[in-house]
Amino acid sequence: MKYQNEIIEQLKVLANNVFFFTGVGWWYFKYGDYQMVFIPTNDSSNTIRICIPHFDSVEQHELESLTAAINETNREVKYVKIIVLGNGSISINYDHKYDGESDLYSILLHMLKTLCFTAEYLKKKFSEK
């Protein structure tokens, strides 16, 4: 990814303790109450991918209400995609195609705040079911 160093530097401004996981090539950090990762893409798309990789476990919820909550959140909250990983974890993901000219700080701040909002929204949906 062309802008990886700039992204890492801005994440260090926004979040304390940004760590690199050598084995997987991801950057781990905490923002708000959530543990997040920045996953550099290996292509030239300049996609910024940040996620809350293990937000919750599928086993904690009834399948029908889980599916309804995820589908509703995916419809109602823009820019994010909630997926269930193969290991049963629920992941909240945000991808942004960076053009190299926009204010990177503002983009990352929006991504982080949107991920936190989505996590709270999904928690609320889980508690309603």
PDB file of C-alpha atoms in Angstrom, residues 6 49 55 62 76 79 96 112 126 128:
ATOM      1  CA  GLU A   6       1.303   8.031   6.594  1.00  0.00           C
ATOM      2  CA  ARG A  49      -9.081  -1.303   6.017  1.00  0.00           C
ATOM      3  CA  PHE A  55     -16.313  -7.771  18.518  1.00  0.00           C
ATOM      4  CA  GLU A  62     -29.570 -17.002  19.032  1.00  0.00           C
ATOM      5  CA  GLU A  76     -28.736   1.265   8.676  1.00  0.00           C
ATOM      6  CA  TYR A  79     -19.709   2.546   5.299  1.00  0.00           C
ATOM      7  CA  HIS A  96     -12.092   3.343   2.498  1.00  0.00           C
ATOM      8  CA  LEU A 112     -12.654   5.081  14.023  1.00  0.00           C
ATOM      9  CA  PHE A 126     -28.402  -7.506  20.528  1.00  0.00           C
ATOM     10  CA  GLU A 128     -33.303  -5.682  22.094  1.00  0.00           C
TER      11      GLU A 128
END
